[in-house]
CSV table of C-alpha atoms and ligand atoms in Angstrom, one decimal:
chain,number,residue,atom,x,y,z
A,96,UNK,CA,128.0,-89.6,78.1
A,97,UNK,CA,130.9,-91.3,79.9
A,98,UNK,CA,133.8,-92.5,77.8
A,99,UNK,CA,134.3,-96.3,78.4
A,100,UNK,CA,138.1,-96.0,78.5
A,101,UNK,CA,137.7,-93.7,81.5
A,102,UNK,CA,136.5,-96.5,83.9
A,103,UNK,CA,138.5,-98.7,86.1
A,104,UNK,CA,137.5,-102.4,86.3
A,105,UNK,CA,136.0,-101.7,89.7
A,106,UNK,CA,133.9,-98.8,88.4
A,107,UNK,CA,132.7,-100.9,85.5
A,108,UNK,CA,131.7,-103.7,87.9
A,109,UNK,CA,129.8,-101.1,90.0
A,110,UNK,CA,128.0,-100.0,86.9
A,111,UNK,CA,126.9,-103.5,86.0
A,112,UNK,CA,125.7,-104.1,89.6
A,113,UNK,CA,123.8,-100.9,89.4
A,114,UNK,CA,121.9,-102.1,86.4
A,115,UNK,CA,121.3,-105.6,87.9
A,116,UNK,CA,123.8,-107.3,85.8
A,117,UNK,CA,126.6,-109.7,86.9
A,118,UNK,CA,129.8,-107.9,87.7
A,119,UNK,CA,131.8,-110.3,85.6
A,120,UNK,CA,130.4,-108.5,82.5
A,121,UNK,CA,133.0,-105.8,83.4
A,122,UNK,CA,135.8,-108.3,82.8
A,123,UNK,CA,134.3,-109.2,79.4
A,124,UNK,CA,134.2,-105.6,78.4
A,125,UNK,CA,137.7,-105.0,79.6
A,126,UNK,CA,139.0,-108.0,77.7
A,127,UNK,CA,137.1,-106.8,74.6
A,128,UNK,CA,138.6,-103.4,74.8
A,129,UNK,CA,142.1,-104.1,76.0
A,130,UNK,CA,142.9,-107.7,75.0
A,131,UNK,CA,141.0,-108.0,71.7
A,132,UNK,CA,141.1,-104.3,71.1
A,133,UNK,CA,137.5,-104.1,69.8
A,134,UNK,CA,136.4,-100.6,69.1
A,135,UNK,CA,132.7,-101.2,69.0
A,136,UNK,CA,130.3,-102.9,71.4
A,137,UNK,CA,128.9,-104.9,68.5
A,138,UNK,CA,132.1,-106.9,68.2
A,139,UNK,CA,131.6,-108.1,71.8
A,140,UNK,CA,129.4,-111.0,70.8
A,141,UNK,CA,129.8,-112.7,74.2
A,142,UNK,CA,127.4,-110.0,75.5
A,143,UNK,CA,123.7,-110.1,74.6
A,144,UNK,CA,122.3,-107.8,71.9
A,145,UNK,CA,120.1,-106.0,74.5
A,146,UNK,CA,122.9,-105.3,76.8
A,147,UNK,CA,125.1,-104.1,74.0
A,148,UNK,CA,122.3,-101.6,73.0
A,149,UNK,CA,122.2,-100.5,76.6
A,150,UNK,CA,126.0,-100.0,76.7
A,151,UNK,CA,125.8,-98.0,73.5
A,152,UNK,CA,123.4,-95.6,75.2
A,153,UNK,CA,125.5,-95.2,78.3
A,154,UNK,CA,129.1,-95.1,77.0
A,155,UNK,CA,131.0,-93.6,74.2
A,156,UNK,CA,134.0,-95.4,72.7
A,157,UNK,CA,135.4,-92.3,71.1
A,158,UNK,CA,139.2,-92.1,70.9
A,159,UNK,CA,141.5,-89.1,70.5
A,160,UNK,CA,142.7,-88.7,67.0
A,161,UNK,CA,146.2,-89.1,65.7
A,162,UNK,CA,147.0,-86.1,63.5
A,163,UNK,CA,150.7,-86.3,62.9
A,164,UNK,CA,153.4,-89.0,63.3
A,165,UNK,CA,157.1,-88.2,63.0
A,166,UNK,CA,159.7,-90.9,62.9
A,167,UNK,CA,163.3,-90.6,64.1
A,168,UNK,CA,165.9,-93.1,65.0
A,169,UNK,CA,164.3,-95.5,67.5
A,170,UNK,CA,161.7,-92.9,68.3
A,171,UNK,CA,158.3,-91.8,67.1
A,172,UNK,CA,156.5,-88.7,68.1
A,173,UNK,CA,152.8,-88.3,67.8
A,174,UNK,CA,150.4,-85.3,67.8
A,175,UNK,CA,146.9,-86.1,68.9
A,176,UNK,CA,143.7,-84.0,68.7
A,177,UNK,CA,141.3,-84.3,71.6
A,178,UNK,CA,137.5,-84.2,71.2
A,179,UNK,CA,137.5,-80.5,72.1
A,180,UNK,CA,140.2,-79.6,69.6
A,181,UNK,CA,143.1,-79.3,72.0
A,182,UNK,CA,146.3,-81.0,71.0
A,183,UNK,CA,148.7,-83.1,72.9
A,184,UNK,CA,151.8,-85.1,72.2
A,185,UNK,CA,153.3,-88.5,73.1
A,186,UNK,CA,156.6,-90.1,72.3
A,187,UNK,CA,157.4,-93.8,71.9
A,188,UNK,CA,161.0,-95.1,72.2
A,189,UNK,CA,162.3,-98.4,71.1
A,190,UNK,CA,165.0,-99.8,73.5
A,191,UNK,CA,166.8,-103.1,73.6
A,192,UNK,CA,164.8,-104.0,76.8
A,193,UNK,CA,161.4,-103.0,75.4
A,194,UNK,CA,159.3,-100.2,74.2
A,195,UNK,CA,158.5,-97.2,76.3
A,196,UNK,CA,156.0,-94.5,75.9
A,197,UNK,CA,156.1,-91.0,77.4
A,198,UNK,CA,152.6,-89.7,77.9
A,199,UNK,CA,151.2,-86.2,78.5
A,200,UNK,CA,149.1,-85.6,81.5
A,201,UNK,CA,147.7,-82.1,80.8
A,202,UNK,CA,147.1,-79.7,78.0
A,203,UNK,CA,149.9,-77.3,78.6
A,204,UNK,CA,151.6,-76.9,82.0
A,205,UNK,CA,151.5,-74.2,84.7
A,206,UNK,CA,154.9,-75.0,86.3
A,207,UNK,CA,156.8,-72.5,84.2
A,208,UNK,CA,160.2,-74.1,84.6
A,209,UNK,CA,162.6,-71.6,82.9
A,210,UNK,CA,164.3,-74.2,80.6
A,211,UNK,CA,161.2,-76.2,79.5
A,212,UNK,CA,159.6,-75.7,76.2
A,213,UNK,CA,156.3,-77.5,77.2
A,214,UNK,CA,155.6,-75.0,79.9
A,215,UNK,CA,155.6,-72.0,77.5
A,216,UNK,CA,152.0,-73.1,76.8
A,217,UNK,CA,150.1,-72.5,80.0
A,218,UNK,CA,147.7,-75.2,81.2
A,219,UNK,CA,144.5,-75.2,79.4
A,220,UNK,CA,143.0,-78.2,81.2
A,221,UNK,CA,143.6,-81.6,82.8
A,222,UNK,CA,143.6,-84.7,80.7
A,223,UNK,CA,141.0,-87.2,81.5
A,224,UNK,CA,142.2,-90.7,82.3
A,225,UNK,CA,140.8,-92.0,79.0
A,226,UNK,CA,142.8,-89.5,77.0
A,227,UNK,CA,146.0,-90.8,78.6
A,228,UNK,CA,145.0,-94.4,78.2
A,229,UNK,CA,144.2,-93.9,74.5
A,230,UNK,CA,147.7,-92.5,73.9
A,231,UNK,CA,148.9,-96.0,74.6
A,232,UNK,CA,146.1,-97.8,72.7
A,233,UNK,CA,146.6,-95.8,69.5
A,234,UNK,CA,150.4,-96.0,69.5
A,235,UNK,CA,150.4,-99.7,70.1
A,236,UNK,CA,148.1,-100.2,67.2
A,237,UNK,CA,150.3,-98.0,65.1
A,238,UNK,CA,153.6,-99.7,65.9
A,239,UNK,CA,152.0,-103.2,66.2
A,240,UNK,CA,154.0,-103.9,69.3
A,241,UNK,CA,153.3,-104.0,73.0
A,242,UNK,CA,154.4,-101.1,75.1
A,243,UNK,CA,156.3,-102.4,78.1
A,244,UNK,CA,157.2,-99.2,80.0
A,245,UNK,CA,155.2,-96.1,80.7
A,246,UNK,CA,156.7,-92.8,81.9
A,247,UNK,CA,154.4,-89.9,82.7
A,248,UNK,CA,156.9,-87.3,81.6
A,249,UNK,CA,155.3,-85.6,78.7
A,250,UNK,CA,153.5,-82.3,78.8
A,251,UNK,CA,152.0,-81.5,82.1
A,252,UNK,CA,152.6,-82.0,85.8
A,253,UNK,CA,151.0,-85.3,86.9
A,254,UNK,CA,150.5,-84.3,90.5
A,255,UNK,CA,148.6,-81.2,89.3
A,256,UNK,CA,146.1,-83.7,87.8
A,257,UNK,CA,146.3,-86.3,90.5
A,258,UNK,CA,143.0,-88.2,90.3
A,259,UNK,CA,143.0,-88.6,86.6
A,260,UNK,CA,146.6,-89.8,86.5
A,261,UNK,CA,146.0,-92.3,89.3
A,262,UNK,CA,142.9,-93.6,87.5
A,263,UNK,CA,144.9,-93.9,84.3
A,264,UNK,CA,147.5,-96.0,86.2
A,265,UNK,CA,144.8,-98.2,87.6
A,266,UNK,CA,143.3,-98.8,84.2
A,267,UNK,CA,146.6,-99.7,82.4
A,268,UNK,CA,147.9,-101.7,85.3
A,269,UNK,CA,144.8,-104.0,85.4
A,270,UNK,CA,145.6,-107.6,84.6
A,271,UNK,CA,142.3,-108.0,82.7
A,272,UNK,CA,143.3,-105.0,80.6
A,273,UNK,CA,146.5,-103.6,79.1
A,274,UNK,CA,148.3,-105.1,82.1
A,275,UNK,CA,151.4,-102.9,82.3
A,276,UNK,CA,153.2,-103.8,85.6
A,277,UNK,CA,153.4,-101.1,88.1
A,278,UNK,CA,157.2,-101.5,88.4
A,279,UNK,CA,157.3,-100.5,84.7
A,280,UNK,CA,155.4,-97.3,85.3
A,281,UNK,CA,157.1,-94.0,86.4
A,282,UNK,CA,155.6,-90.8,87.4
A,283,UNK,CA,157.8,-87.7,87.2
A,284,UNK,CA,157.0,-84.6,89.3
A,285,UNK,CA,158.6,-81.2,89.6
A,286,UNK,CA,158.2,-81.6,93.4
A,287,UNK,CA,154.6,-81.0,94.4
A,288,UNK,CA,154.8,-82.0,98.0
A,289,UNK,CA,151.1,-82.7,98.8
A,290,UNK,CA,151.1,-85.0,95.7
A,291,UNK,CA,154.1,-86.9,96.9
A,292,UNK,CA,152.5,-87.3,100.3
A,293,UNK,CA,149.3,-88.7,98.7
A,294,UNK,CA,151.3,-90.9,96.3
A,295,UNK,CA,153.2,-92.7,99.1
A,296,UNK,CA,149.9,-94.1,100.4
A,297,UNK,CA,148.8,-95.6,97.1
A,298,UNK,CA,149.0,-99.3,96.5
A,299,UNK,CA,151.3,-100.8,93.9
A,300,UNK,CA,154.9,-100.3,93.1
A,301,UNK,CA,154.8,-97.3,90.7
A,302,UNK,CA,158.1,-95.5,90.4
A,303,UNK,CA,158.6,-91.9,91.4
A,304,UNK,CA,161.0,-89.6,89.7
A,305,UNK,CA,161.7,-86.0,90.8
A,306,UNK,CA,162.8,-83.3,88.5
A,307,UNK,CA,165.5,-81.8,90.7
A,308,UNK,CA,167.8,-79.9,88.4
A,309,UNK,CA,169.5,-77.9,91.1
A,310,UNK,CA,171.5,-78.8,94.3
A,311,UNK,CA,170.5,-75.8,96.4
A,312,UNK,CA,167.4,-73.8,97.2
A,313,UNK,CA,168.5,-70.5,95.7
A,314,UNK,CA,169.4,-71.9,92.3
A,315,UNK,CA,166.4,-74.2,92.2
A,316,UNK,CA,164.0,-71.3,92.8
A,317,UNK,CA,165.7,-69.4,90.0
A,318,UNK,CA,165.0,-72.0,87.4
A,319,UNK,CA,161.9,-73.8,88.8
A,320,UNK,CA,159.3,-71.4,90.3
A,321,UNK,CA,157.5,-74.3,92.0
A,322,UNK,CA,160.5,-74.4,94.4
A,323,UNK,CA,159.2,-71.2,96.0
A,324,UNK,CA,156.0,-73.0,97.1
A,325,UNK,CA,157.8,-76.2,98.0
A,326,UNK,CA,161.4,-75.4,98.9
A,327,UNK,CA,164.2,-77.9,98.3
A,328,UNK,CA,164.7,-78.9,102.0
A,329,UNK,CA,161.1,-79.7,102.5
A,330,UNK,CA,161.1,-81.7,99.3
A,331,UNK,CA,164.1,-83.7,100.4
A,332,UNK,CA,162.4,-84.4,103.8
A,333,UNK,CA,159.2,-85.6,102.2
A,334,UNK,CA,161.2,-87.9,99.8
A,335,UNK,CA,163.0,-89.4,102.8
A,336,UNK,CA,159.6,-90.0,104.3
A,337,UNK,CA,158.4,-91.5,101.0
A,338,UNK,CA,161.4,-93.9,100.9
A,339,UNK,CA,160.9,-94.9,104.5
A,340,UNK,CA,157.3,-95.6,103.9
A,341,UNK,CA,157.5,-97.4,100.6
A,342,UNK,CA,160.9,-98.9,100.6
A,343,UNK,CA,161.3,-97.8,97.0
A,344,UNK,CA,164.2,-96.1,95.4
A,345,UNK,CA,163.6,-92.6,94.0
A,346,UNK,CA,165.0,-91.2,90.8
A,347,UNK,CA,166.3,-87.7,90.6
A,348,UNK,CA,166.4,-86.1,87.2
A,349,UNK,CA,169.1,-83.5,86.7
A,350,UNK,CA,169.3,-81.7,83.4
A,351,UNK,CA,172.7,-80.1,82.7
A,352,UNK,CA,172.5,-76.4,81.8
A,353,UNK,CA,175.7,-74.9,80.7
A,354,UNK,CA,177.1,-72.4,83.3
A,355,UNK,CA,174.0,-72.7,85.4
A,356,UNK,CA,174.0,-76.0,87.4
A,357,UNK,CA,176.9,-77.9,86.0
A,358,UNK,CA,180.0,-76.9,87.9
A,359,UNK,CA,182.2,-79.2,90.0
A,360,UNK,CA,180.9,-77.3,93.0
A,361,UNK,CA,177.3,-78.1,92.0
A,362,UNK,CA,178.2,-81.8,91.7
A,363,UNK,CA,179.7,-81.8,95.2
A,364,UNK,CA,176.7,-80.0,96.6
A,365,UNK,CA,174.4,-82.5,95.0
A,366,UNK,CA,176.4,-85.4,96.4
A,367,UNK,CA,176.1,-83.9,99.9
A,368,UNK,CA,172.4,-83.2,99.4
A,369,UNK,CA,171.6,-86.8,98.4
A,370,UNK,CA,174.0,-88.6,100.7
A,371,UNK,CA,172.4,-91.6,102.4
A,372,UNK,CA,169.2,-91.4,100.3
A,373,UNK,CA,168.2,-94.5,98.5
A,374,UNK,CA,168.1,-93.0,95.1
A,375,UNK,CA,169.7,-92.7,91.8
A,376,UNK,CA,170.5,-89.6,89.7
A,377,UNK,CA,169.7,-89.5,86.0
A,378,UNK,CA,171.8,-86.9,84.4
A,379,UNK,CA,170.0,-85.5,81.3
A,380,UNK,CA,171.8,-83.7,78.6
A,381,UNK,CA,169.8,-80.6,77.9
A,382,UNK,CA,168.0,-80.4,74.6
A,383,UNK,CA,168.4,-76.8,73.4
A,384,UNK,CA,165.3,-75.2,71.9
A,385,UNK,CA,165.0,-72.2,69.6
A,386,UNK,CA,162.9,-70.2,72.0
A,387,UNK,CA,164.9,-70.6,75.2
A,388,UNK,CA,168.4,-69.3,75.9
A,389,UNK,CA,169.8,-72.2,77.9
A,390,UNK,CA,172.7,-74.2,76.5
A,391,UNK,CA,173.7,-77.8,76.8
A,392,UNK,CA,176.7,-78.6,78.9
A,393,UNK,CA,179.6,-80.0,76.9
A,394,UNK,CA,180.1,-83.7,77.1
A,395,UNK,CA,183.5,-83.6,78.9
A,396,UNK,CA,181.9,-81.5,81.6
A,397,UNK,CA,179.0,-83.8,82.0
A,398,UNK,CA,181.5,-86.7,82.5
A,399,UNK,CA,183.3,-84.7,85.1
A,400,UNK,CA,180.0,-84.1,86.9
A,401,UNK,CA,179.2,-87.8,86.7
A,402,UNK,CA,182.6,-88.7,88.0
A,403,UNK,CA,182.2,-86.5,91.1
A,404,UNK,CA,178.9,-88.1,91.9
A,405,UNK,CA,180.3,-91.6,91.4
A,406,UNK,CA,183.3,-90.8,93.6
A,407,UNK,CA,180.8,-89.8,96.3
A,408,UNK,CA,179.0,-93.1,96.0
A,409,UNK,CA,175.9,-91.7,94.4
A,410,UNK,CA,174.2,-94.1,91.9
A,411,UNK,CA,174.2,-92.2,88.7
A,412,UNK,CA,173.5,-92.7,85.0
A,413,UNK,CA,173.5,-90.4,82.0
A,414,UNK,CA,170.4,-90.6,80.0
A,415,UNK,CA,170.6,-92.1,76.5
A,416,UNK,CA,169.3,-89.6,74.1
A,417,UNK,CA,166.3,-90.0,71.9
A,418,UNK,CA,164.3,-87.8,69.7
A,419,UNK,CA,166.7,-84.9,69.1
A,420,UNK,CA,166.1,-85.2,65.4
A,421,UNK,CA,162.3,-85.0,65.6
A,422,UNK,CA,162.0,-82.3,68.3
A,423,UNK,CA,160.5,-85.0,70.5
A,424,UNK,CA,163.1,-84.7,73.2
A,425,UNK,CA,162.0,-83.8,76.7
A,426,UNK,CA,160.7,-80.3,77.0
A,427,UNK,CA,160.4,-79.9,73.3
A,428,UNK,CA,157.0,-81.5,73.2
A,429,UNK,CA,154.7,-78.8,72.1
A,430,UNK,CA,151.9,-78.4,69.8
A,431,UNK,CA,153.5,-76.1,67.3
A,432,UNK,CA,150.3,-75.9,65.3
B,511,SAH,N1,156.1,-81.9,85.2
B,511,SAH,C1,156.8,-83.2,85.4
B,511,SAH,C2,156.6,-84.1,84.2
B,511,SAH,C3,157.4,-83.6,83.0
B,511,SAH,S1,158.8,-84.6,82.9
B,511,SAH,C4,158.2,-83.0,85.9
B,511,SAH,O1,158.6,-81.8,85.9
B,511,SAH,O2,158.8,-83.9,86.3
B,511,SAH,C5,159.8,-83.8,81.7
B,511,SAH,C6,161.2,-83.8,82.1
B,511,SAH,O3,162.0,-83.3,81.1
B,511,SAH,C7,161.4,-83.0,83.4
B,511,SAH,O4,162.4,-83.6,84.2
B,511,SAH,C8,161.9,-81.7,82.8
B,511,SAH,O5,162.5,-80.9,83.7
B,511,SAH,C9,162.8,-82.2,81.7
B,511,SAH,N2,163.0,-81.2,80.6
B,511,SAH,C10,162.3,-80.1,80.3
B,511,SAH,N3,162.9,-79.5,79.3
B,511,SAH,C11,164.0,-80.2,78.9
B,511,SAH,C12,164.9,-80.0,77.9
B,511,SAH,N4,164.9,-79.0,77.0
B,511,SAH,N5,165.9,-81.0,77.8
B,511,SAH,C13,165.9,-82.0,78.6
B,511,SAH,N6,165.0,-82.2,79.6
B,511,SAH,C14,164.1,-81.3,79.8
């Protein structure tokens, strides 16, 4: 049985047409699910009893299950159980400009970045669109607040699960549904070039972030194995193409690893690499984890790195930190149980 939260409005319309019903029923269902937040068809009394019975036979409304919630300062972390028993995590962050959620896109991850805790658990399977959508629904219900921003930066590589992630975005972006504006949605990739090429042809204004983390090919290959398949120079070329095509600014994420990628030389190299590209760099203080040997760059050195980029006219920010106290920080999302 198909999960109802897995369907775009268009797919639901097609379903109603296929059973000789009016397509506007799809809007009624969408509003029931996403505006009124009904969790049964019986609550949707604007739909006839017969049709409700038919829907019950064709669709399930099952949601993933919240197992654990941990609260930190301006951040909550959630552990969910999927129908097949797999576990995933999401994080919600409370900012002055709104509330953002970091969703997972896969169970585990195959990218094997040397510094990342999430990748220590190899990919078990893709998440279905509905399993990503429901991370939002359940957390909104829990915090009794609307989520305003979505980042696909939890466990998993979104471009390794392209179709489901795109469907997820269509569902949450729909005005009849959760209605999160595309400019408030960001997908982060470790640099899967075919995914970026596909993504630049999608409609909408969804933001793209690239986990860069190194200013040259040799170093990037050392800490991010994906760079061997999609080397840095090719990645930069495709990003230029993406910017030309979409006119959108790209974010480069750069975690600072002590003694690895944080020297003045590295900063200069990075400035040269990104010169003239419509982008900004988000410097991320590394969150140390028990299982991995990398250390966080000292603050004064991060500032030095920042200054060099600034002097070279690169737009740069240092990411505000969340979640250190609940192990919810980037790369520390992992089902310990
Ligand atoms: N696979 C995608 C989505 C995951 S995003 C991607 O690579 O972009 C998670 C982000 O957190 C990535 O930029 C990742 O490199 C970064 N990250 C991983 N471990 C981290 C850690 N311990 N501290 C800070 N950032 C980390």
